[in-house]
Coordinates of C-alpha atoms (C1' of nucleotides) in Angstrom, one line a residue:
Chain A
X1 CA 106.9 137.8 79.2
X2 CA 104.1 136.6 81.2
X3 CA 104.5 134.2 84.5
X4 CA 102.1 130.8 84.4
X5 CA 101.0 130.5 87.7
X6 CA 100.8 126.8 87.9
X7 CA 97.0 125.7 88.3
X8 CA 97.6 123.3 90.8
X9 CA 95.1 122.3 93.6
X10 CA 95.8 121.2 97.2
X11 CA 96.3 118.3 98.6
X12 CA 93.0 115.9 99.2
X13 CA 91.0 118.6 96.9
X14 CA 89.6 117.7 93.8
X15 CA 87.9 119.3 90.6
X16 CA 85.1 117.8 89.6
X17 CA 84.5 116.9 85.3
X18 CA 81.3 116.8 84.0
X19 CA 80.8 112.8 83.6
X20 CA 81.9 112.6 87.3
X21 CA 79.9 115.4 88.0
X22 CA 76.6 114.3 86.6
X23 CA 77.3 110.8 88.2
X24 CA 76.9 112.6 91.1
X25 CA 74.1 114.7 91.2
X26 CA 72.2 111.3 89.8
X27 CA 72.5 110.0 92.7
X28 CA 72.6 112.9 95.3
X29 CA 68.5 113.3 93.3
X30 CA 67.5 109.4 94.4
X31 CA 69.1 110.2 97.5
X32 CA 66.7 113.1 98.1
X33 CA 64.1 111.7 96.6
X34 CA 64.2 108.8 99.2
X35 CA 64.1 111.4 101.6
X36 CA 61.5 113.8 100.6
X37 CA 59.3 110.5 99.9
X38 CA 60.0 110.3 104.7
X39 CA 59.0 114.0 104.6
X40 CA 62.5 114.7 105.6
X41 CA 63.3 118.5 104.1
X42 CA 66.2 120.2 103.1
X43 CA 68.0 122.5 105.4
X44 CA 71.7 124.6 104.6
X45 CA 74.5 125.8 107.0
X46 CA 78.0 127.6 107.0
X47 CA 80.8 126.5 106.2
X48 CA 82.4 128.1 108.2
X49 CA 81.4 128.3 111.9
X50 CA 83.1 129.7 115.5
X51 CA 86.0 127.5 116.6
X52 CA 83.8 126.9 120.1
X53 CA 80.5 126.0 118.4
X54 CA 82.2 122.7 116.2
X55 CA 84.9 121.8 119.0
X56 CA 82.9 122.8 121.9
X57 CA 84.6 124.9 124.7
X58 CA 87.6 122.1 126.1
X59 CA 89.9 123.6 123.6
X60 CA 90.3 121.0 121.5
X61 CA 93.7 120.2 121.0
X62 CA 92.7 116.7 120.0
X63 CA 91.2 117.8 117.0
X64 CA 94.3 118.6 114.7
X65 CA 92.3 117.5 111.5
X66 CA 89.9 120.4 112.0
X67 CA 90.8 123.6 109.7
X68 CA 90.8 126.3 112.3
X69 CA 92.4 129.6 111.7
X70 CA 91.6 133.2 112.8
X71 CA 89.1 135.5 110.1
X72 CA 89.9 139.2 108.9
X73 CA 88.4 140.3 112.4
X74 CA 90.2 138.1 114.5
X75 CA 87.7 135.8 115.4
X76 CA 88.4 131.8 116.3
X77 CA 86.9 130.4 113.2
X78 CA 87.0 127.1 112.1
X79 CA 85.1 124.7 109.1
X80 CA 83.0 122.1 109.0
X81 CA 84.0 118.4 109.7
X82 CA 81.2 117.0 109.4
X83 CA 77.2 117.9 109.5
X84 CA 76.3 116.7 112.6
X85 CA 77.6 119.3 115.2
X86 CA 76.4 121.7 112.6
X87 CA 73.1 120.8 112.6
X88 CA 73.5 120.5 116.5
X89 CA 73.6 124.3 116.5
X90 CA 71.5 125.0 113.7
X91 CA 68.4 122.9 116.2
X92 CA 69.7 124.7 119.7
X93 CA 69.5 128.4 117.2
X94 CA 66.3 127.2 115.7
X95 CA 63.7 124.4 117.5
X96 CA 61.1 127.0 118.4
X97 CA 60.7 127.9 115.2
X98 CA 60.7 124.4 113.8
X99 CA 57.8 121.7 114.1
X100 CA 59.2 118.9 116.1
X101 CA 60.4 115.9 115.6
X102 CA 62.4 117.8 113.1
X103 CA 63.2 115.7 110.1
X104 CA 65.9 117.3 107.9
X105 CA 68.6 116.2 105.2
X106 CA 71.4 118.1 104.5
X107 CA 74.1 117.8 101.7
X108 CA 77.3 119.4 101.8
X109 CA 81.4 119.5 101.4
X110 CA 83.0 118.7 104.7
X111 CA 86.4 119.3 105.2
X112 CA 89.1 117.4 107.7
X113 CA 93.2 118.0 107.4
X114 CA 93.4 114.1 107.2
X115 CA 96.0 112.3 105.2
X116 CA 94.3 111.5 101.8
X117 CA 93.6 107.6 100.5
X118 CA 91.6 106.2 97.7
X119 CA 87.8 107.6 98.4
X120 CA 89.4 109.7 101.1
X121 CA 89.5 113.6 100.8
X122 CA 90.4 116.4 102.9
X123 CA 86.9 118.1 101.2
X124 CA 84.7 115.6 100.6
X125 CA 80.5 115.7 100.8
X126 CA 78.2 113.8 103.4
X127 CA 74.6 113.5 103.2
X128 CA 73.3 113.3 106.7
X129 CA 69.8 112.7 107.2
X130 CA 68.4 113.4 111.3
X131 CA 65.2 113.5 113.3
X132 CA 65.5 115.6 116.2
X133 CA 63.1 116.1 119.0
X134 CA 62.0 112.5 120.1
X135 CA 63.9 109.8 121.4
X136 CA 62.0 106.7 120.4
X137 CA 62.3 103.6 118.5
X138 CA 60.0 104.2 115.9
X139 CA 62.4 107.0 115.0
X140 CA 65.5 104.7 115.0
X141 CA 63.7 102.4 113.3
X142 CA 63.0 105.0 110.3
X143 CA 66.5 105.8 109.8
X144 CA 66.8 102.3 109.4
X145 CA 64.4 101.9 106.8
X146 CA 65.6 105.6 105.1
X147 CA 69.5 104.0 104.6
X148 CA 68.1 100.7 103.1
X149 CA 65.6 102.7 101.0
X150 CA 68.7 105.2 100.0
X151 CA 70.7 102.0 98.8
X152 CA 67.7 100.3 97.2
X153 CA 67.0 103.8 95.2
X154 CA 71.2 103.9 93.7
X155 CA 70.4 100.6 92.3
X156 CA 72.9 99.0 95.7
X157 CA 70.3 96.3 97.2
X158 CA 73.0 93.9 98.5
X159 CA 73.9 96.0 101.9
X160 CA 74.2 94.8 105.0
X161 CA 73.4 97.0 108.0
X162 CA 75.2 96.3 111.4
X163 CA 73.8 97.9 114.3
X164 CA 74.5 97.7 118.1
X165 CA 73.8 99.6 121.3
X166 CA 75.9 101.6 123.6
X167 CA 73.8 101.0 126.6
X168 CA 74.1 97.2 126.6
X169 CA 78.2 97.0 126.0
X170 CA 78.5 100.0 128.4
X171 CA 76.3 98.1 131.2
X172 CA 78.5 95.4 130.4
X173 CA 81.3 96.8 131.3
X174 CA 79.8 98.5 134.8
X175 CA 79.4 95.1 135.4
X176 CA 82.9 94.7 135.2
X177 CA 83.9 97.8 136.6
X178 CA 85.5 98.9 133.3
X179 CA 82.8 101.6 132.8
X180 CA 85.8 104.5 132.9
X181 CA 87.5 102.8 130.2
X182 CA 84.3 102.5 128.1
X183 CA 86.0 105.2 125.3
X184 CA 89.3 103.3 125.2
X185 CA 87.5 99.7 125.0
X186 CA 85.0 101.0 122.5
X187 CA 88.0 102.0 120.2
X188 CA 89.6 99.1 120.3
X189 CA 86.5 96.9 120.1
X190 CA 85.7 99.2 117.1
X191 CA 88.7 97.6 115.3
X192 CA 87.9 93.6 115.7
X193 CA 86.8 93.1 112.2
X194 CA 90.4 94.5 110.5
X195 CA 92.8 93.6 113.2
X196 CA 91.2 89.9 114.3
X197 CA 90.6 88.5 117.9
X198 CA 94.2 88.1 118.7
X199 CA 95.7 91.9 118.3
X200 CA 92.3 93.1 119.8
X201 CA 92.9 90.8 123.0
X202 CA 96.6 92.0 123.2
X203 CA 95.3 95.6 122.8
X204 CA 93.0 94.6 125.7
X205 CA 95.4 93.2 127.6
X206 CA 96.7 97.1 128.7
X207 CA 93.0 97.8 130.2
X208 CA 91.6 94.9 131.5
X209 CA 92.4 91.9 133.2
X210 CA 92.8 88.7 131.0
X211 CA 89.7 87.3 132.4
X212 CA 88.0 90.2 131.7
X213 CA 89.6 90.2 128.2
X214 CA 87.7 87.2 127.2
X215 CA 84.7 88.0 128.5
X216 CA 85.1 90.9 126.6
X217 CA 85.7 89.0 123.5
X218 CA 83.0 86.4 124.5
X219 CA 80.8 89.7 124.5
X220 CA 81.8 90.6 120.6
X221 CA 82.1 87.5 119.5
X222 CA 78.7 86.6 120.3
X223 CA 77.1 87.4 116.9
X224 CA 79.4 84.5 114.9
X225 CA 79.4 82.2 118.0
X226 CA 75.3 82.2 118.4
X227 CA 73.6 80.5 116.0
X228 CA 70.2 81.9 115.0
X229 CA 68.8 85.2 114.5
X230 CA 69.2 88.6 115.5
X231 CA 66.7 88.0 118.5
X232 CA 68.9 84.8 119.7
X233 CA 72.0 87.1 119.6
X234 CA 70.8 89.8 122.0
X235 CA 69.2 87.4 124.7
X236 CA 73.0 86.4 124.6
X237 CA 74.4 89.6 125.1
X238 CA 71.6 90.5 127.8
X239 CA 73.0 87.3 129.3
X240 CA 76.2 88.7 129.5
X241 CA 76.2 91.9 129.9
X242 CA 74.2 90.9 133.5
X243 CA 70.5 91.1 132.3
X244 CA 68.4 93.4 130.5
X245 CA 68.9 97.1 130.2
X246 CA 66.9 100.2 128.7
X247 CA 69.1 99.4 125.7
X248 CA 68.3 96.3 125.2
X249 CA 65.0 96.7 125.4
X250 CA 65.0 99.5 122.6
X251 CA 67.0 97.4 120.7
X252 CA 64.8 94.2 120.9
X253 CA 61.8 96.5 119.8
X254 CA 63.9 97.5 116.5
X255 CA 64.6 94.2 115.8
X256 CA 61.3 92.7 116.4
X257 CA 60.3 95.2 113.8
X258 CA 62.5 94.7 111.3
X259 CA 61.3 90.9 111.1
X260 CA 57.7 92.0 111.1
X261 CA 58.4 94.0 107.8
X262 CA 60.7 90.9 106.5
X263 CA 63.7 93.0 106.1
X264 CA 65.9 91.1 109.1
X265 CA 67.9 90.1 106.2
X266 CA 69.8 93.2 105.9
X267 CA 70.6 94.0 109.5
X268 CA 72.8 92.0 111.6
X269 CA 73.1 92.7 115.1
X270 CA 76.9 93.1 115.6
X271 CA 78.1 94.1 119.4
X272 CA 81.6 95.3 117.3
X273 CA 79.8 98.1 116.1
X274 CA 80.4 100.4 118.4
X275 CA 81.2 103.9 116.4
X276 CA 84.5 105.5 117.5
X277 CA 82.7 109.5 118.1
X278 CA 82.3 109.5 121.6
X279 CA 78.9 111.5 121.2
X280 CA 76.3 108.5 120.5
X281 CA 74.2 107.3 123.5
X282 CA 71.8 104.6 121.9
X283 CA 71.6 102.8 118.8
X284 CA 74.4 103.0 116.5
X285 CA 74.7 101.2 113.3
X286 CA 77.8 100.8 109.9
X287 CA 76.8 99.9 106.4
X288 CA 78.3 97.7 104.3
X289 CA 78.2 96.9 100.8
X290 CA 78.3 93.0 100.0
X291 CA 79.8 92.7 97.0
X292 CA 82.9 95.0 98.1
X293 CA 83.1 95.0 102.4
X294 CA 87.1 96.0 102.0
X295 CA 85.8 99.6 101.6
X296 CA 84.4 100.5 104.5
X297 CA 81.2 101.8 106.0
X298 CA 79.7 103.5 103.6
X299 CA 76.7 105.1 106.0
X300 CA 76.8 105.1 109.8
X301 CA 75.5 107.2 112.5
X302 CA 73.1 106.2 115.5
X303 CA 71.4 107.9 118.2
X304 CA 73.0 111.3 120.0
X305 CA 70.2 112.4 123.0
X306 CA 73.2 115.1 124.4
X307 CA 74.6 116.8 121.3
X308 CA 72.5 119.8 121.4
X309 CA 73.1 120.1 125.3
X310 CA 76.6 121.7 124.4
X311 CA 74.2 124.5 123.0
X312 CA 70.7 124.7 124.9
X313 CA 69.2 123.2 127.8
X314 CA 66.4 122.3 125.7
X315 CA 66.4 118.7 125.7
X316 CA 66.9 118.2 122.2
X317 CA 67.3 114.1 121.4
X318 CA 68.2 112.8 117.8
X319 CA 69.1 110.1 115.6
X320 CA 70.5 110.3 112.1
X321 CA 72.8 108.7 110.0
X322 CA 75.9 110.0 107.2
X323 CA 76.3 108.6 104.0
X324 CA 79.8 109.5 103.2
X325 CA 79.3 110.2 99.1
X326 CA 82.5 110.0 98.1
X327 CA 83.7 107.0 99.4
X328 CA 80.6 105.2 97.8
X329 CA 81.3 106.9 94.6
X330 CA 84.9 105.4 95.1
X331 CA 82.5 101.8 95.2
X332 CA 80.3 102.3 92.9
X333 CA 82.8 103.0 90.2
X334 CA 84.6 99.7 91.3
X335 CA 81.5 97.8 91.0
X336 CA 80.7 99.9 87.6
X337 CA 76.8 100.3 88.7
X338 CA 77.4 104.0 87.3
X339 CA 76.7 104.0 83.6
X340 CA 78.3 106.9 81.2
X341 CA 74.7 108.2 80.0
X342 CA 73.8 111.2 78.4
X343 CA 76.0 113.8 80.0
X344 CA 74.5 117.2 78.0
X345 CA 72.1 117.3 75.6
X346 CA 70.0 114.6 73.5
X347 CA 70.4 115.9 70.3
X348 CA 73.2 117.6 68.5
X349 CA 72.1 119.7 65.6
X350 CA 74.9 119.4 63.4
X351 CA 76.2 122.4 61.8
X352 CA 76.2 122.0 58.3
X353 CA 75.9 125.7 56.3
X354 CA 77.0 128.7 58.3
X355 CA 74.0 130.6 56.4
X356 CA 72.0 128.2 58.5
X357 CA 72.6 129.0 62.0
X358 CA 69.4 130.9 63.0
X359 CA 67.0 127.7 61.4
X360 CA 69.8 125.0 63.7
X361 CA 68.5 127.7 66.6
X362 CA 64.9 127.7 65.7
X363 CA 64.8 123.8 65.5
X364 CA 66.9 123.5 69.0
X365 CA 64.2 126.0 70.4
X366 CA 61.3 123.6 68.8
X367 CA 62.7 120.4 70.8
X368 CA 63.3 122.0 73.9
X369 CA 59.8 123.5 73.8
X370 CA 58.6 119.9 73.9
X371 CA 61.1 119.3 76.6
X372 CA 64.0 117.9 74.9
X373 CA 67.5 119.1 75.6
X374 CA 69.2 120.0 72.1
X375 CA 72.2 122.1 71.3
X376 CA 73.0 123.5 68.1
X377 CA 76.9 123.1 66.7
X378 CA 78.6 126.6 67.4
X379 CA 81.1 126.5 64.5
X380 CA 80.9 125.5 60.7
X381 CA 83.7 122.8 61.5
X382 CA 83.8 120.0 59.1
X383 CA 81.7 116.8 60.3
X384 CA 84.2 114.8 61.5
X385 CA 84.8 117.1 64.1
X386 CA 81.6 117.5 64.7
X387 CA 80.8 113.4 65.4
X388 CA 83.5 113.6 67.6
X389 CA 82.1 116.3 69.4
X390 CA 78.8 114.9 70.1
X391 CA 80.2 111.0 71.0
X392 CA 82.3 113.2 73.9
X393 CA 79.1 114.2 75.6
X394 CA 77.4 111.1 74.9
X395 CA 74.3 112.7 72.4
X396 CA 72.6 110.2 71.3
X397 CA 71.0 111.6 68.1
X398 CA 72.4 113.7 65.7
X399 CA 69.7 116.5 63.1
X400 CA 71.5 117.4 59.6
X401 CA 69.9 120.5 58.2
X402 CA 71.9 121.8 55.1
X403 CA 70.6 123.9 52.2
X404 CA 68.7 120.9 50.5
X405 CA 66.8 120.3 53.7
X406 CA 66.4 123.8 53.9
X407 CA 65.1 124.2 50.9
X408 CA 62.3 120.9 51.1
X409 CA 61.3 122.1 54.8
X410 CA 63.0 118.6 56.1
X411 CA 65.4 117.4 58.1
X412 CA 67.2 114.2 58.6
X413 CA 67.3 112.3 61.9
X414 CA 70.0 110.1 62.9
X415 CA 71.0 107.8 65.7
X416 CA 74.3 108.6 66.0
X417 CA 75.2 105.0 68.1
X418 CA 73.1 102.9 65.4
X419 CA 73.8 104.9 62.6
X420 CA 70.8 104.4 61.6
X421 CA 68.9 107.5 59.8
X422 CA 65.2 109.1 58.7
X423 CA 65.3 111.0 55.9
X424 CA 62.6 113.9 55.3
X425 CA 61.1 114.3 58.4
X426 CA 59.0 117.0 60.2
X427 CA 60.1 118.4 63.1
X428 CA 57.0 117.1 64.6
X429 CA 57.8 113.2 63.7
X430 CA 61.2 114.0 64.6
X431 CA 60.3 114.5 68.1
X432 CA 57.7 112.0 67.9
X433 CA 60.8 110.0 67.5
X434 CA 62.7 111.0 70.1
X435 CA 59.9 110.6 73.0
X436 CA 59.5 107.3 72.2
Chain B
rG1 C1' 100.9 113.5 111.8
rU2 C1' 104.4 108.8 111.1
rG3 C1' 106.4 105.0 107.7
rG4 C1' 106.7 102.2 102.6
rC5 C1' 106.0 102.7 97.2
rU6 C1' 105.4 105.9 92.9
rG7 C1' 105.9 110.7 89.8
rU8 C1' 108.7 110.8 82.0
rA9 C1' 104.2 114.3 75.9
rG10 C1' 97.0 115.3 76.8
rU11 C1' 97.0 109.7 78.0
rU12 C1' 99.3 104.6 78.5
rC13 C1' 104.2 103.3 78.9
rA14 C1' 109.8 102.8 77.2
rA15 C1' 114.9 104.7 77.7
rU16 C1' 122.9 99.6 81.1
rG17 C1' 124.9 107.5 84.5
rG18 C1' 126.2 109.4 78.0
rU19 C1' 121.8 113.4 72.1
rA20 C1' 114.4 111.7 75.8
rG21 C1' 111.2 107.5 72.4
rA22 C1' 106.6 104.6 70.8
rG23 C1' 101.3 103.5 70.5
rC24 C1' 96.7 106.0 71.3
rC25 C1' 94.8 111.0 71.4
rC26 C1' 95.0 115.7 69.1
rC27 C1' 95.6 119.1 64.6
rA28 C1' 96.0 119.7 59.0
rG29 C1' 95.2 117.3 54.5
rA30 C1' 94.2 113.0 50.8
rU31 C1' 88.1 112.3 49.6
rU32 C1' 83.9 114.1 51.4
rG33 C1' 76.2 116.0 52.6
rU34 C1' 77.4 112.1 57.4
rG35 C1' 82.2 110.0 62.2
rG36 C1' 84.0 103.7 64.1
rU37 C1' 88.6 101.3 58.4
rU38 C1' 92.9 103.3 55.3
rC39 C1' 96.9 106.8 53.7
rU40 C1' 100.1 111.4 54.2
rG41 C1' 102.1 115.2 57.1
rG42 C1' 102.4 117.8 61.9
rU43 C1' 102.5 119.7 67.2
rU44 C1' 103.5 118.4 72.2
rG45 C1' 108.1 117.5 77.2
rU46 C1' 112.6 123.1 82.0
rU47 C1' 111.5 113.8 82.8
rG48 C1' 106.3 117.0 89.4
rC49 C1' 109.3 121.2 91.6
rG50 C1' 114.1 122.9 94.0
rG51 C1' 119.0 121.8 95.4
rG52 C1' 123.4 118.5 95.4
rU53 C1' 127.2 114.6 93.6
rU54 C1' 129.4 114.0 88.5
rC55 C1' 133.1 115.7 82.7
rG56 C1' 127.9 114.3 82.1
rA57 C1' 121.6 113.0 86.0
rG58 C1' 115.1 110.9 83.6
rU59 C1' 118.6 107.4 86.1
rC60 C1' 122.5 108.5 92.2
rC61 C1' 121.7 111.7 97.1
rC62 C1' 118.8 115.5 100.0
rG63 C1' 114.5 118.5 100.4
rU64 C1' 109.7 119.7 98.7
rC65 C1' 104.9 118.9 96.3
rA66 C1' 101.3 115.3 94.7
rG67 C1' 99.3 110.3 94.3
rU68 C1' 98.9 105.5 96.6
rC69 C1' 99.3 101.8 100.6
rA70 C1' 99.7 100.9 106.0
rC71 C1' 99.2 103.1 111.0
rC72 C1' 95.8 106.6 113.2
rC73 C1' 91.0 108.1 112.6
rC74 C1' 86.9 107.9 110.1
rA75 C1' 82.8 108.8 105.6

RNA sequence: GUGGCUGUAGUUCAAUGGUAGAGCCCCAGAUUGUGGUUCUGGUUGUUGCGGGUUCGAGUCCCGUCAGUCACCCCA
């Protein structure tokens, strides 16, 4: 009597299948083609990382989500949560070694001990791309381009991109002498766009007074109360927020560039962007997709000039940006942009005479040599079975080889979606055939 | 972490507290050197898991696990 250990998997984990998988590694290759095509390279860390380096020395009590646990040799350990503070280290461990600015993507699993949702994990995989080592808006402006060029490359062109500035809400605020309560306000402010102006002015209402509760919401508001462009919107916030700043100025030069290239379609200047992590000092900016906004940002980030400081005095500025993969899977497989295509080979070489098996491998051998994928039937299983085998993977075409075949030095071609069929063919105009 | 909803065969779904069913899928065959149609036969469940109430629980109660939605936070 044996025991079945039940083959369940934990909560927020997932196995992956090979149509999802494949989905996925499409477009994690456009991804990384957009940014090779920036000169942005690959880089890889740990999972798995000291406790102190990802929460930093405080403690961290805050952070429940984080998996943290003590290793075979009692050490403080604790995982990933997402690639930023990672790559933070991995620059403070690494800069004089690397040519800077450093330009790097990185891929990988992240995992938080959140409550799970639809497009929601507790391991789920980010694909950060960063420059490190200058603090300037031609860099912020390049992560710009890199998101709407990462969109544009998964076949996702209607996106809009909503960026703001910490410097000119925060100045703002000194104004006001609500400077201390920047974090708090910046949460709530963060939450305008689901909760609407009324909840967010009653949140308010516990920091500030109610006067400064409308200026506050004069202050967000001023992107759907200004008419005209991006430009028009910012002199108003400079207008508020008591003239213009450092910020402001960056901004200004972003957006003036973004209309030179034509693309001030795609970015709207939105002073409720705000990004809830506390560890953004500039620009910061959310992405939407058009044709499905319920979802959520689907890539954020902005600039950090202190994250490395927690690791080096090296002044180490950056500015990056996450595109959280599994949430836009979640989208695109709403939207259906993600076609079932060939998931393993092109050709199935039917198995038709189990005498035959070495000639089905020497004609598999012959395609791939001319670089197409073929697989050869593994069992003299009657055809039916063998049809259904091949529409399961999606292979498109289908060779039949059996003793007749054989014995001509033919074989017979068939599109197994058309149905339609050569007869006595060549190997050679069968793969003519199939490069076409 | 808190609260709401859900959990029955591989899958989609049935079953007034009274013997767990159907379609699809799958398997074998009818007929195959060529599968989307037809016919015949067949397998599949400790009703998520564990307790409790009851003569009797898929059904009611409690716990637990998982999914989902909201809060929170974010990707």
């Amino acid at each position: 009597m044996s025991t079945i250990i039940e083959p369940k998997v934990l909560k927020g984990f997932r196995d992956f299948l090979p149509d999802q998988e494949i989905k996925r590694r499409k477009i994690l290759a456009r991804l990384e083609g957009v940014f090779r095509s920036f000169g942005y390279v690959p880089i890889d860390t740990p999972v798995l990382e000291y406790t102190e380096v990802l929460l930093g020395k405080g403690g961290g009590e805050t952070d429940k989500q984080v998996y943290a646990f003590t290793d075979h040799g009692n050490r403080p350990v604790a995982m990933r949560f997402d690639l930023t503070v990672p790559f933070a280290r991995f620059m403070a461990s690494h800069y004089s070694e690397l040519p800077l600015p450093f330009k790097r993507y990185h891929f990988g699993k992240v995992y938080r001990g959140e409550n799970t949702q639809r497009g929601r994990y507790r391991e789920f995989m980010q694909c950060d791309f960063d420059c490190v080592g200058v603090d300037s808006p031609s860099a912020d402006l390049e992560i710009l381009l890199m998101i709407r060029g990462a969109f544009l490359a998964i076949d996702v062109p209607n996106i809009t991109i909503r960026l703001s500035h910490r410097g000119i809400f925060n100045s703002f605020l000194q104004n006001r002498g609500l400077l201390d309560k920047s974090v708090e306000i910046l949460r709530i402010v963060d939450k305008l766009a689901k909760i609407g102006p009324d909840q967010t002015a009653q949140l308010l209402g516990d920091l500030a007074s109610s006067q400064q509760v409308r200026e506050i919401l004069a202050f967000i508001g001023a992107t759907t109360s200004v008419t005209g462009g991006n430009l028009e919107v910012l002199a108003r916030l400079e207008e508020l927020a008591g003239g213009p700043t450092d910020g402001s100025g960056r901004l200004r030069e972003i957006l003036l560039a973004l209309d030179t290239l034509g693309l001030s379609e795609d970015f709207v200047l939105d002073s409720s962007i705000t990004r809830g992590l506390d560890y953004y000092t500039g620009i910061v900016y959310e992405t939407f997709l058009n044709q499905l906004p319920g979802i959520g940002s689907v890539c954020s980030g902005g600039r950090y000039n202190d994250l490395a400081s927690l690791y080096t005095k090296e002044q180490l500025p950056g500015v990056g940006s996450s595109i959280g993969l599994d949430r836009l899977m979640a989208a695109l497989e709403e939207l259906g942009t993600l076609g079932t295509e060939a998931a393993g080979s092109q050709v199935l070489i039917f198995s038709m005479d189990s005498s035959l098996g070495t000639t089905y491998h020497r004609v598999a051998q012959a395609l791939r040599t001319e670089g197409i994928a073929a697989e050869v039937y593994l069992a003299p299983k009657k055809m039916s079975a063998q049809f259904t085998f091949a529409e399961k993977k999606h292979i498109p075409w289908g060779i039949f080889l059996g003793p007749k075949e054989e014995a001509a030095g033919t074989l017979q071609l068939k599109n197994l979606e058309t149905r339609e069929t050569w007869d006595d063919l060549q190997i050679s105009q069968v793969i003519e055939i199939l490069k076409r």
